[in-house]
mmCIF file of C-alpha atoms in Angstrom:
data_model
loop_
_atom_site.group_PDB
_atom_site.id
_atom_site.type_symbol
_atom_site.label_atom_id
_atom_site.label_comp_id
_atom_site.label_asym_id
_atom_site.label_seq_id
_atom_site.Cartn_x
_atom_site.Cartn_y
_atom_site.Cartn_z
ATOM 1 C CA MET A 14 155.303 66.285 104.326
ATOM 2 C CA ASN A 15 158.621 65.582 105.458
ATOM 3 C CA SER A 16 161.281 66.829 103.121
ATOM 4 C CA HIS A 17 163.342 63.978 103.572
ATOM 5 C CA ILE A 18 161.790 61.807 101.571
ATOM 6 C CA PHE A 19 163.222 63.458 98.754
ATOM 7 C CA LYS A 20 166.188 61.418 98.146
ATOM 8 C CA ALA A 21 169.238 61.790 95.426
ATOM 9 C CA ASN A 22 167.555 59.034 93.003
ATOM 10 C CA ASP A 23 163.967 58.972 94.013
ATOM 11 C CA ILE A 24 161.117 59.754 96.514
ATOM 12 C CA ARG A 25 160.717 57.285 99.804
ATOM 13 C CA GLY A 26 159.322 57.384 102.806
ATOM 14 C CA VAL A 27 156.588 55.893 105.517
ATOM 15 C CA TYR A 28 153.681 56.260 104.250
ATOM 16 C CA GLY A 29 150.681 57.786 106.886
ATOM 17 C CA LYS A 30 153.729 59.607 108.970
ATOM 18 C CA ASP A 31 156.405 61.348 106.065
ATOM 19 C CA PHE A 32 153.514 62.014 103.594
ATOM 20 C CA ASN A 33 150.281 61.346 102.255
ATOM 21 C CA GLU A 34 148.335 60.875 99.193
ATOM 22 C CA ALA A 35 147.691 64.654 98.865
ATOM 23 C CA ASP A 36 151.502 65.167 99.324
ATOM 24 C CA PHE A 37 151.686 62.310 96.393
ATOM 25 C CA TYR A 38 149.510 64.312 94.442
ATOM 26 C CA ARG A 39 151.482 67.484 94.557
ATOM 27 C CA ILE A 40 154.818 65.951 94.048
ATOM 28 C CA ILE A 41 153.653 64.687 90.289
ATOM 29 C CA PHE A 42 151.755 67.682 89.647
ATOM 30 C CA ALA A 43 154.631 69.404 90.097
ATOM 31 C CA PHE A 44 156.765 67.233 88.187
ATOM 32 C CA LEU A 45 154.276 67.556 85.087
ATOM 33 C CA LYS A 46 154.640 71.340 85.672
ATOM 34 C CA SER A 47 158.191 71.539 86.286
ATOM 35 C CA GLY A 48 159.686 72.052 82.694
ATOM 36 C CA VAL A 49 161.479 68.791 82.830
ATOM 37 C CA LEU A 50 159.858 67.268 80.421
ATOM 38 C CA LYS A 51 159.615 68.421 76.748
ATOM 39 C CA LYS A 52 155.865 68.380 76.501
ATOM 40 C CA ASP A 53 153.178 70.240 78.215
ATOM 41 C CA LYS A 54 150.816 67.267 77.322
ATOM 42 C CA PRO A 55 153.123 64.454 77.441
ATOM 43 C CA LYS A 56 152.179 60.619 77.469
ATOM 44 C CA ILE A 57 153.271 59.154 80.856
ATOM 45 C CA VAL A 58 153.691 55.544 81.819
ATOM 46 C CA LEU A 59 152.326 54.709 85.244
ATOM 47 C CA GLY A 60 153.275 51.529 86.771
ATOM 48 C CA TYR A 61 153.402 50.046 90.309
ATOM 49 C CA ASP A 62 154.297 47.274 92.662
ATOM 50 C CA LEU A 63 151.406 46.124 95.250
ATOM 51 C CA ARG A 64 152.632 47.557 98.674
ATOM 52 C CA GLU A 65 149.558 47.863 101.083
ATOM 53 C CA SER A 66 149.207 51.858 100.228
ATOM 54 C CA TYR A 67 149.319 51.549 96.441
ATOM 55 C CA LYS A 68 145.917 51.984 95.500
ATOM 56 C CA ILE A 69 145.179 54.988 97.198
ATOM 57 C CA LEU A 70 148.541 56.116 95.696
ATOM 58 C CA THR A 71 148.055 55.335 92.284
ATOM 59 C CA HIS A 72 144.817 56.856 92.747
ATOM 60 C CA ALA A 73 146.092 60.163 93.388
ATOM 61 C CA ALA A 74 149.325 59.737 90.650
ATOM 62 C CA ARG A 75 146.353 59.362 88.061
ATOM 63 C CA LYS A 76 144.362 62.026 89.519
ATOM 64 C CA ALA A 77 147.508 64.295 89.618
ATOM 65 C CA LEU A 78 148.462 63.085 85.770
ATOM 66 C CA ILE A 79 144.911 63.971 84.272
ATOM 67 C CA ASP A 80 144.613 67.298 86.002
ATOM 68 C CA SER A 81 148.038 68.393 84.685
ATOM 69 C CA GLY A 82 147.072 67.312 81.421
ATOM 70 C CA ALA A 83 149.171 64.324 80.730
ATOM 71 C CA LYS A 84 147.953 61.186 78.613
ATOM 72 C CA ILE A 85 148.232 58.038 80.961
ATOM 73 C CA ILE A 86 149.670 54.545 79.717
ATOM 74 C CA GLU A 87 148.841 52.452 82.810
ATOM 75 C CA ILE A 88 150.502 49.270 82.531
ATOM 76 C CA GLY A 89 149.213 47.589 86.027
ATOM 77 C CA PRO A 90 151.419 45.878 88.784
ATOM 78 C CA THR A 91 155.085 45.907 87.379
ATOM 79 C CA THR A 92 158.557 45.478 88.057
ATOM 80 C CA THR A 93 160.728 49.015 88.063
ATOM 81 C CA PRO A 94 163.067 47.301 85.110
ATOM 82 C CA LEU A 95 159.849 46.277 83.234
ATOM 83 C CA PHE A 96 158.648 49.859 83.852
ATOM 84 C CA TYR A 97 161.564 51.422 82.293
ATOM 85 C CA PHE A 98 161.566 49.302 79.501
ATOM 86 C CA THR A 99 158.133 50.124 78.704
ATOM 87 C CA VAL A 100 158.791 53.804 78.708
ATOM 88 C CA ASN A 101 161.325 53.563 76.147
ATOM 89 C CA ASN A 102 159.668 50.845 74.212
ATOM 90 C CA LEU A 103 156.274 52.875 73.979
ATOM 91 C CA LYS A 104 158.380 55.883 73.250
ATOM 92 C CA ALA A 105 156.567 57.525 75.985
ATOM 93 C CA ASP A 106 157.407 61.241 77.275
ATOM 94 C CA GLY A 107 158.099 60.074 80.874
ATOM 95 C CA GLY A 108 156.912 57.699 83.609
ATOM 96 C CA ILE A 109 156.090 57.284 87.186
ATOM 97 C CA MET A 110 156.845 54.048 89.167
ATOM 98 C CA VAL A 111 154.861 53.757 92.529
ATOM 99 C CA THR A 112 157.517 51.930 94.906
ATOM 100 C CA ALA A 113 159.767 51.710 97.592
ATOM 101 C CA SER A 114 162.116 49.609 95.964
ATOM 102 C CA HIS A 115 163.834 47.440 98.683
ATOM 103 C CA ASN A 116 162.417 48.977 101.520
ATOM 104 C CA PRO A 117 160.422 47.714 104.540
ATOM 105 C CA LYS A 118 156.430 47.236 103.849
ATOM 106 C CA GLU A 119 155.483 50.444 105.776
ATOM 107 C CA PHE A 120 157.216 52.687 102.924
ATOM 108 C CA ASN A 121 156.678 54.020 99.609
ATOM 109 C CA GLY A 122 157.459 56.324 96.967
ATOM 110 C CA LEU A 123 158.301 57.236 93.468
ATOM 111 C CA LYS A 124 160.648 56.498 90.658
ATOM 112 C CA ILE A 125 160.079 59.244 88.023
ATOM 113 C CA VAL A 126 161.694 59.255 84.583
ATOM 114 C CA LYS A 127 161.614 61.285 81.311
ATOM 115 C CA GLU A 128 162.047 60.323 77.892
ATOM 116 C CA LYS A 129 164.056 56.902 77.381
ATOM 117 C CA ALA A 130 163.606 56.251 80.809
ATOM 118 C CA VAL A 131 166.354 58.417 81.911
ATOM 119 C CA LEU A 132 166.004 59.027 85.772
ATOM 120 C CA ILE A 133 165.177 62.044 87.264
ATOM 121 C CA GLY A 134 167.476 62.658 90.349
ATOM 122 C CA GLU A 135 168.654 65.578 92.442
ATOM 123 C CA ASN A 136 171.290 66.777 89.754
ATOM 124 C CA ASN A 137 168.522 66.814 86.783
ATOM 125 C CA GLY A 138 165.283 67.982 88.184
ATOM 126 C CA LEU A 139 164.224 66.374 91.022
ATOM 127 C CA ASP A 140 165.379 69.355 93.301
ATOM 128 C CA LYS A 141 163.709 71.668 91.115
ATOM 129 C CA ILE A 142 160.330 69.265 91.808
ATOM 130 C CA LYS A 143 161.255 69.503 95.580
ATOM 131 C CA ASN A 144 161.433 73.081 96.037
ATOM 132 C CA LEU A 145 158.334 73.672 93.809
ATOM 133 C CA VAL A 146 156.319 71.481 96.308
ATOM 134 C CA ILE A 147 158.121 72.624 99.383
ATOM 135 C CA LYS A 148 158.284 76.236 98.718
ATOM 136 C CA GLU A 149 155.003 76.352 96.916
ATOM 137 C CA ASN A 150 156.279 78.199 94.080
ATOM 138 C CA ILE A 151 153.543 77.139 91.674
ATOM 139 C CA ASN A 152 149.561 76.719 92.188
ATOM 140 C CA ILE A 153 149.075 73.358 93.012
ATOM 141 C CA PRO A 154 144.945 72.146 92.884
ATOM 142 C CA PHE A 155 144.084 71.143 96.147
ATOM 143 C CA PHE A 156 143.528 67.045 96.114
ATOM 144 C CA LYS A 157 140.124 65.673 95.554
ATOM 145 C CA GLU A 158 138.817 62.271 95.797
ATOM 146 C CA LYS A 159 137.515 61.023 92.448
ATOM 147 C CA ASN A 160 136.944 57.282 91.842
ATOM 148 C CA ASN A 161 135.375 57.210 88.605
ATOM 149 C CA ILE A 162 138.732 57.876 86.642
ATOM 150 C CA LYS A 163 138.757 55.926 83.113
ATOM 151 C CA ARG A 164 141.605 53.354 83.235
ATOM 152 C CA ASN A 165 143.041 51.923 79.996
ATOM 153 C CA PHE A 166 145.764 49.324 80.479
ATOM 154 C CA ASN A 167 148.407 48.377 78.194
ATOM 155 C CA LYS A 168 148.396 44.277 78.390
ATOM 156 C CA ASN A 169 151.128 43.626 76.090
ATOM 157 C CA VAL A 170 154.103 44.934 77.967
ATOM 158 C CA PHE A 171 155.715 41.731 79.644
ATOM 159 C CA THR A 172 155.226 39.964 76.216
ATOM 160 C CA ASN A 173 157.019 42.467 74.288
ATOM 161 C CA TYR A 174 159.694 42.715 77.639
ATOM 162 C CA LEU A 175 160.108 38.765 76.818
ATOM 163 C CA ASP A 176 160.691 39.054 73.222
ATOM 164 C CA PHE A 177 163.466 41.477 73.923
ATOM 165 C CA LEU A 178 165.485 39.517 76.805
ATOM 166 C CA THR A 179 165.079 36.168 74.645
ATOM 167 C CA ARG A 180 165.824 37.459 71.311
ATOM 168 C CA ASN A 181 168.886 35.291 69.794
ATOM 169 C CA ILE A 182 169.532 33.772 73.332
ATOM 170 C CA LYS A 183 170.096 29.877 72.874
ATOM 171 C CA ILE A 184 171.142 28.490 76.408
ATOM 172 C CA ASN A 185 170.619 24.786 77.122
ATOM 173 C CA ILE A 186 171.120 24.741 80.939
ATOM 174 C CA LYS A 187 170.849 21.204 82.624
ATOM 175 C CA GLY A 188 171.075 21.625 86.646
ATOM 176 C CA LYS A 189 168.716 23.198 88.926
ATOM 177 C CA ILE A 190 168.653 26.673 90.076
ATOM 178 C CA VAL A 191 167.161 28.342 93.333
ATOM 179 C CA PHE A 192 165.084 31.551 92.862
ATOM 180 C CA ASP A 193 164.472 33.874 95.920
ATOM 181 C CA THR A 194 161.857 36.671 94.827
ATOM 182 C CA GLY A 195 161.188 37.445 98.270
ATOM 183 C CA ASN A 196 157.399 37.758 97.889
ATOM 184 C CA GLY A 197 158.231 40.811 95.483
ATOM 185 C CA MET A 198 157.211 41.597 92.366
ATOM 186 C CA VAL A 199 159.585 39.471 90.506
ATOM 187 C CA GLY A 200 157.423 36.438 91.309
ATOM 188 C CA MET A 201 154.928 37.481 88.887
ATOM 189 C CA PHE A 202 156.963 37.361 86.013
ATOM 190 C CA LEU A 203 159.957 35.039 86.558
ATOM 191 C CA PRO A 204 158.186 31.792 85.820
ATOM 192 C CA LYS A 205 156.848 32.957 82.285
ATOM 193 C CA LEU A 206 161.166 33.741 81.631
ATOM 194 C CA LEU A 207 162.024 30.465 82.905
ATOM 195 C CA LYS A 208 159.444 28.790 80.886
ATOM 196 C CA LYS A 209 160.839 30.088 77.784
ATOM 197 C CA LEU A 210 164.437 29.319 78.665
ATOM 198 C CA LYS A 211 163.520 25.921 79.713
ATOM 199 C CA ILE A 212 165.250 26.360 82.967
ATOM 200 C CA ASN A 213 164.586 23.752 85.557
ATOM 201 C CA TYR A 214 163.907 25.575 88.942
ATOM 202 C CA ILE A 215 162.934 25.577 92.631
ATOM 203 C CA PRO A 216 161.187 28.650 93.917
ATOM 204 C CA LEU A 217 161.375 30.198 96.954
ATOM 205 C CA TYR A 218 158.740 33.033 97.990
ATOM 206 C CA PHE A 219 157.159 33.427 94.593
ATOM 207 C CA ASP A 220 153.743 34.832 96.210
ATOM 208 C CA VAL A 221 153.453 38.533 95.807
ATOM 209 C CA ASP A 222 153.281 39.707 99.699
ATOM 210 C CA PHE A 223 154.346 43.210 100.676
ATOM 211 C CA SER A 224 154.148 42.171 103.988
ATOM 212 C CA PHE A 225 157.404 40.318 103.652
ATOM 213 C CA PRO A 226 156.628 37.263 105.502
ATOM 214 C CA ASN A 227 159.830 35.434 104.981
ATOM 215 C CA HIS A 228 162.536 37.935 105.074
ATOM 216 C CA GLU A 229 163.226 41.575 103.828
ATOM 217 C CA SER A 230 163.438 41.787 100.185
ATOM 218 C CA ASN A 231 166.624 43.247 99.544
ATOM 219 C CA PRO A 232 169.383 40.700 98.747
ATOM 220 C CA ALA A 233 171.867 43.307 99.416
ATOM 221 C CA LYS A 234 171.579 42.299 102.992
ATOM 222 C CA GLU A 235 173.151 38.933 103.245
ATOM 223 C CA GLU A 236 171.124 38.134 106.258
ATOM 224 C CA THR A 237 168.151 38.013 103.606
ATOM 225 C CA LEU A 238 169.888 35.287 101.683
ATOM 226 C CA LYS A 239 170.119 32.557 104.374
ATOM 227 C CA ASN A 240 167.391 30.186 103.580
ATOM 228 C CA LEU A 241 168.535 30.618 99.653
ATOM 229 C CA GLN A 242 171.852 29.478 100.511
ATOM 230 C CA LYS A 243 170.571 26.351 102.681
ATOM 231 C CA THR A 244 168.425 25.421 99.941
ATOM 232 C CA VAL A 245 171.016 25.686 96.841
ATOM 233 C CA ILE A 246 173.356 23.458 98.920
ATOM 234 C CA LYS A 247 170.227 20.704 100.172
ATOM 235 C CA GLU A 248 169.116 20.785 96.397
ATOM 236 C CA LYS A 249 172.595 20.360 94.745
ATOM 237 C CA ALA A 250 171.779 23.167 92.962
ATOM 238 C CA MET A 251 174.191 24.850 90.310
ATOM 239 C CA LEU A 252 173.298 28.405 91.145
ATOM 240 C CA GLY A 253 171.059 30.314 93.702
ATOM 241 C CA VAL A 254 169.708 33.791 92.421
ATOM 242 C CA ALA A 255 167.898 36.478 94.525
ATOM 243 C CA PHE A 256 166.093 39.627 93.538
ATOM 244 C CA ASP A 257 164.587 42.648 95.705
ATOM 245 C CA GLY A 258 161.010 44.134 96.202
ATOM 246 C CA ASP A 259 160.877 45.825 92.598
ATOM 247 C CA GLY A 260 162.966 43.670 90.985
ATOM 248 C CA ASP A 261 165.835 46.219 89.450
ATOM 249 C CA ARG A 262 168.680 44.412 92.332
ATOM 250 C CA ILE A 263 170.236 40.614 91.929
ATOM 251 C CA ALA A 264 172.444 38.759 93.916
ATOM 252 C CA PHE A 265 174.069 35.168 93.045
ATOM 253 C CA ILE A 266 174.912 32.203 95.268
ATOM 254 C CA ASP A 267 177.400 29.709 93.925
ATOM 255 C CA GLU A 268 176.577 25.828 94.222
ATOM 256 C CA LYS A 269 178.861 25.739 97.477
ATOM 257 C CA GLY A 270 176.062 28.431 99.082
ATOM 258 C CA ASN A 271 178.742 31.401 99.109
ATOM 259 C CA LEU A 272 177.382 34.823 97.977
ATOM 260 C CA VAL A 273 179.514 36.017 94.866
ATOM 261 C CA ASN A 274 179.964 39.794 95.487
ATOM 262 C CA SER A 275 178.844 42.056 92.931
ATOM 263 C CA SER A 276 182.398 43.359 92.317
ATOM 264 C CA LEU A 277 183.258 39.715 91.034
ATOM 265 C CA ILE A 278 179.869 39.686 89.124
ATOM 266 C CA THR A 279 180.932 43.064 87.692
ATOM 267 C CA VAL A 280 184.235 41.712 86.591
ATOM 268 C CA LEU A 281 182.562 38.480 85.286
ATOM 269 C CA ILE A 282 180.024 40.651 82.883
ATOM 270 C CA ALA A 283 182.858 42.949 81.934
ATOM 271 C CA LYS A 284 185.439 40.581 80.622
ATOM 272 C CA ASP A 285 182.783 39.129 78.709
ATOM 273 C CA ILE A 286 181.869 42.209 77.088
ATOM 274 C CA LEU A 287 185.461 43.366 76.607
ATOM 275 C CA ALA A 288 185.756 40.193 74.408
ATOM 276 C CA LYS A 289 183.640 41.675 72.059
ATOM 277 C CA LYS A 290 184.518 45.287 72.602
ATOM 278 C CA PRO A 291 188.232 45.374 73.509
ATOM 279 C CA GLY A 292 189.073 48.853 75.422
ATOM 280 C CA SER A 293 185.450 49.596 76.493
ATOM 281 C CA LEU A 294 185.387 51.656 79.343
ATOM 282 C CA ILE A 295 183.580 49.887 82.667
ATOM 283 C CA LEU A 296 181.994 51.588 85.320
ATOM 284 C CA TYR A 297 181.669 50.832 89.049
ATOM 285 C CA SER A 298 180.524 52.589 91.957
ATOM 286 C CA VAL A 299 182.653 54.182 94.472
ATOM 287 C CA PRO A 300 182.558 51.368 97.341
ATOM 288 C CA MET A 301 183.294 48.374 94.698
ATOM 289 C CA SER A 302 186.296 46.255 95.076
ATOM 290 C CA LYS A 303 189.989 47.347 93.468
ATOM 291 C CA ILE A 304 189.473 43.995 91.956
ATOM 292 C CA ILE A 305 187.338 45.450 89.305
ATOM 293 C CA PRO A 306 189.906 48.028 88.031
ATOM 294 C CA ASP A 307 192.761 45.656 88.582
ATOM 295 C CA GLU A 308 191.242 42.736 86.518
ATOM 296 C CA ILE A 309 189.658 44.955 83.573
ATOM 297 C CA GLU A 310 192.768 46.671 82.893
ATOM 298 C CA LYS A 311 195.022 43.486 82.751
ATOM 299 C CA ILE A 312 192.706 42.676 79.517
ATOM 300 C CA GLY A 313 192.803 45.996 78.159
ATOM 301 C CA GLY A 314 189.907 47.683 79.316
ATOM 302 C CA ARG A 315 189.354 50.896 81.042
ATOM 303 C CA THR A 316 187.775 51.987 84.362
ATOM 304 C CA MET A 317 186.084 54.812 85.911
ATOM 305 C CA LYS A 318 184.406 55.167 89.529
ATOM 306 C CA ALA A 319 180.927 56.697 89.837
ATOM 307 C CA ARG A 320 179.054 58.090 92.623
ATOM 308 C CA VAL A 321 176.511 55.991 94.149
ATOM 309 C CA GLY A 322 173.162 55.767 92.781
ATOM 310 C CA HIS A 323 171.649 54.863 89.840
ATOM 311 C CA SER A 324 170.891 58.409 88.240
ATOM 312 C CA PHE A 325 174.814 59.262 88.622
ATOM 313 C CA ILE A 326 176.159 55.777 86.808
ATOM 314 C CA LYS A 327 173.720 56.090 84.162
ATOM 315 C CA GLN A 328 174.381 59.581 83.181
ATOM 316 C CA LYS A 329 178.361 58.873 83.330
ATOM 317 C CA ALA A 330 177.592 55.933 81.200
ATOM 318 C CA MET A 331 175.692 57.833 78.410
ATOM 319 C CA GLU A 332 178.425 60.712 78.648
ATOM 320 C CA PHE A 333 181.173 58.164 78.093
ATOM 321 C CA ASN A 334 179.523 55.326 75.931
ATOM 322 C CA SER A 335 180.283 53.019 78.482
ATOM 323 C CA PRO A 336 178.661 49.559 77.587
ATOM 324 C CA PHE A 337 178.632 48.413 81.418
ATOM 325 C CA GLY A 338 178.643 49.264 84.842
ATOM 326 C CA GLY A 339 177.965 47.632 88.000
ATOM 327 C CA GLU A 340 177.037 48.799 91.937
ATOM 328 C CA LEU A 341 177.762 47.142 95.312
ATOM 329 C CA SER A 342 174.011 46.971 95.946
ATOM 330 C CA GLY A 343 173.172 44.715 92.509
ATOM 331 C CA HIS A 344 172.120 47.077 90.294
ATOM 332 C CA TYR A 345 173.882 46.654 86.754
ATOM 333 C CA TYR A 346 173.947 48.866 83.502
ATOM 334 C CA PHE A 347 173.921 47.912 79.788
ATOM 335 C CA THR A 348 173.683 49.880 76.305
ATOM 336 C CA GLU A 349 171.435 47.246 75.307
ATOM 337 C CA THR A 350 168.700 48.436 78.124
ATOM 338 C CA ASN A 351 169.219 51.952 77.555
ATOM 339 C CA TYR A 352 171.532 51.985 81.023
ATOM 340 C CA CYS A 353 168.137 50.799 82.858
ATOM 341 C CA GLU A 354 168.613 48.185 85.319
ATOM 342 C CA SER A 355 167.241 44.768 84.132
ATOM 343 C CA SER A 356 167.949 41.595 86.742
ATOM 344 C CA PHE A 357 166.537 39.427 84.197
ATOM 345 C CA PHE A 358 169.238 40.798 81.563
ATOM 346 C CA VAL A 359 171.772 40.003 84.121
ATOM 347 C CA LEU A 360 170.401 36.708 84.905
ATOM 348 C CA ILE A 361 170.733 35.860 80.965
ATOM 349 C CA LYS A 362 173.975 36.896 80.812
ATOM 350 C CA ILE A 363 175.509 34.999 83.774
ATOM 351 C CA LEU A 364 173.663 32.045 82.425
ATOM 352 C CA GLU A 365 175.347 32.374 79.157
ATOM 353 C CA ILE A 366 178.656 32.610 80.618
ATOM 354 C CA ILE A 367 178.182 29.445 82.829
ATOM 355 C CA GLU A 368 176.886 27.409 79.774
ATOM 356 C CA ARG A 369 180.244 28.289 77.805
ATOM 357 C CA GLU A 370 182.464 27.792 80.535
ATOM 358 C CA LYS A 371 180.955 24.381 81.505
ATOM 359 C CA LYS A 372 182.190 24.613 85.036
ATOM 360 C CA PRO A 373 180.776 25.093 88.491
ATOM 361 C CA PHE A 374 179.981 28.595 88.869
ATOM 362 C CA SER A 375 182.552 28.831 92.076
ATOM 363 C CA ASP A 376 185.323 27.732 89.646
ATOM 364 C CA ILE A 377 184.313 30.591 87.009
#
């Protein structure tokens, strides 16, 4: 195993080169035996995206969970935000999401959380798990194939998430919106949300295909947005929206085909929140624009920088009771989502602002 697969906020590497299924088993077994969780026999939510290696790695995950005494709540193919929500909603003791997020097709990995979907990163348990695995400080059984594992799926998770997202939401968007899900997991769920919101939309790359035949599923790279920008202009759409592979990043294109920088999105949402919660503290990651403190402090808000990475900004948000934070990469954090990313929640917030302002998005 390549120890470099252990990142600051998750575990990611090239399957078959940096790690194999036996390594995956060892990592998850170590997680359950590390003392990071409060219970010896916890309830663990298991979700995954549909990368080529997902079957063998989720099998290794199930086997590790069973062998370590955990109870599995399997939710099947999912987005990372839906996974986070489910850990919270079902009051699970923790969760494992098998995903490599926005990385290319040959990658896979893990996002690990404890109760309340608090992400386990290098400063709150991931280093401990790494040491247990790399230095072999605990007795980890040898991974053995076993295909007849009983699987119990919870099938209502997206219905519950949809109800959460749309409660008390009343929007009446008239124009067309172009959505690019980049062949990632969002394409499996977005149509149901758009139907409920009665959005007139044009889909791009909604088929889930983790070979990523059209472009890399990472809207933080502007080159992946070219066709979305062209389609917005061609169709005279009011907005363009892009998501990454596991659905925790979101990017916006205005009606002129221009990318709206995440610093501006952060200011826009922060102003909306400060109108309801004056004087609140807004968080933003280190490389973001100075426009954030400049604009927010003009209207009486407070700001604080946080280290890049969702585990760091989430901890700051909880520590200082901040209602909202943004990152350059297109991750956003709200108290309503327990500081877990929810690209759909961000989308709804932006649509509410557009409807209220009754102006083109570029003017807003």
